[in-house]
Amino acid sequence: MRLGIQISGRGSNMQALVQACSAADFPAEVALVLSNDPGAAGLAWAAGKGIATAAISHKGMDREAHERLMDAALVEAGVDLVCNAGYMRVLTPWFVEKWRDRLINIHPSLLPSFPGLNTHARALAEGVRWHGCTVHYVRAPVDEGPIIAQATVPVAAGDTPETLSDRVLTAEHRLYPIALRLVAEGKAPVVNERVEIPAGALPESLCHPG
Ligand code: GAR
């Protein structure tokens, strides 16, 4: 399975996917790292690893016109599955439907709690005891779509948005390759808008004990 990874910034989740794909038995390869921001740090990192990269700035462009250029680059690279990894643009229904069930995203909360931005500060403000991250198929409403896998982390006394974010990010880097493997092996089909995972295919260790 050929991946197109879309990023907007540092790309640490993209790095986790690249590292996973470097294992001989991993069922996917990175065909293209694509960004809406030519200055995204992750682009330079990927290029340094010899991975094909492209930057298509969205500035001064209609949202769908920009996405049509992104889509053309993905198609040109022979991409089968698009992985959003810190891609911070809201996608139009056109793009989402074009890549329906071939477009996944990682989000830094246990969806459907805390869609949108500033998830860690909002989790702390609500006083939740558990927080985490979600990999899901993308649908047009922001941060909605069939859930593939989630990982939990405990909220600790004295956490700040930064300390909680660090803990969640570590979980993201473990979760995304696991979820991607399920998708690439055909073990995460969408059935009636729910993802059906075979029994035992998801490691229990995704839940971090306090
Ligand atoms: C990650 O925490 C990711 O879950 C989040 O942005 C960060 C990107 O970090 N994505 C979103 O909030 C998307 N709505 P990274 O560039 O180091 O992977």
Short mmCIF file of N, CA and C in Angstrom, two decimals, residues 16 27 52 94 104 178 183 193-194:
data_model
loop_
_atom_site.label_atom_id
_atom_site.label_comp_id
_atom_site.label_asym_id
_atom_site.label_seq_id
_atom_site.Cartn_x
_atom_site.Cartn_y
_atom_site.Cartn_z
N ALA A 16 6.96 8.88 12.75
CA ALA A 16 6.62 7.57 13.33
C ALA A 16 6.13 6.62 12.23
N PRO A 27 3.30 -3.54 5.96
CA PRO A 27 2.58 -3.67 4.69
C PRO A 27 2.30 -2.35 3.98
N ALA A 52 10.13 11.28 -1.29
CA ALA A 52 9.58 12.32 -2.18
C ALA A 52 8.71 13.27 -1.37
N TRP A 94 -15.63 17.62 -1.13
CA TRP A 94 -15.13 17.07 -2.39
C TRP A 94 -13.92 16.16 -2.15
N ILE A 104 -7.25 8.74 6.33
CA ILE A 104 -7.32 8.60 7.78
C ILE A 104 -6.60 9.76 8.46
N ILE A 178 0.14 1.29 14.48
CA ILE A 178 -0.71 0.12 14.74
C ILE A 178 -2.00 0.23 13.92
N VAL A 183 -5.27 -1.06 8.78
CA VAL A 183 -5.88 -0.60 7.52
C VAL A 183 -5.19 -1.26 6.33
N GLU A 193 -20.68 2.44 8.70
CA GLU A 193 -20.05 3.58 9.39
C GLU A 193 -19.44 3.24 10.74
N ARG A 194 -19.16 1.96 10.96
CA ARG A 194 -18.34 1.54 12.11
C ARG A 194 -17.20 0.71 11.56
#
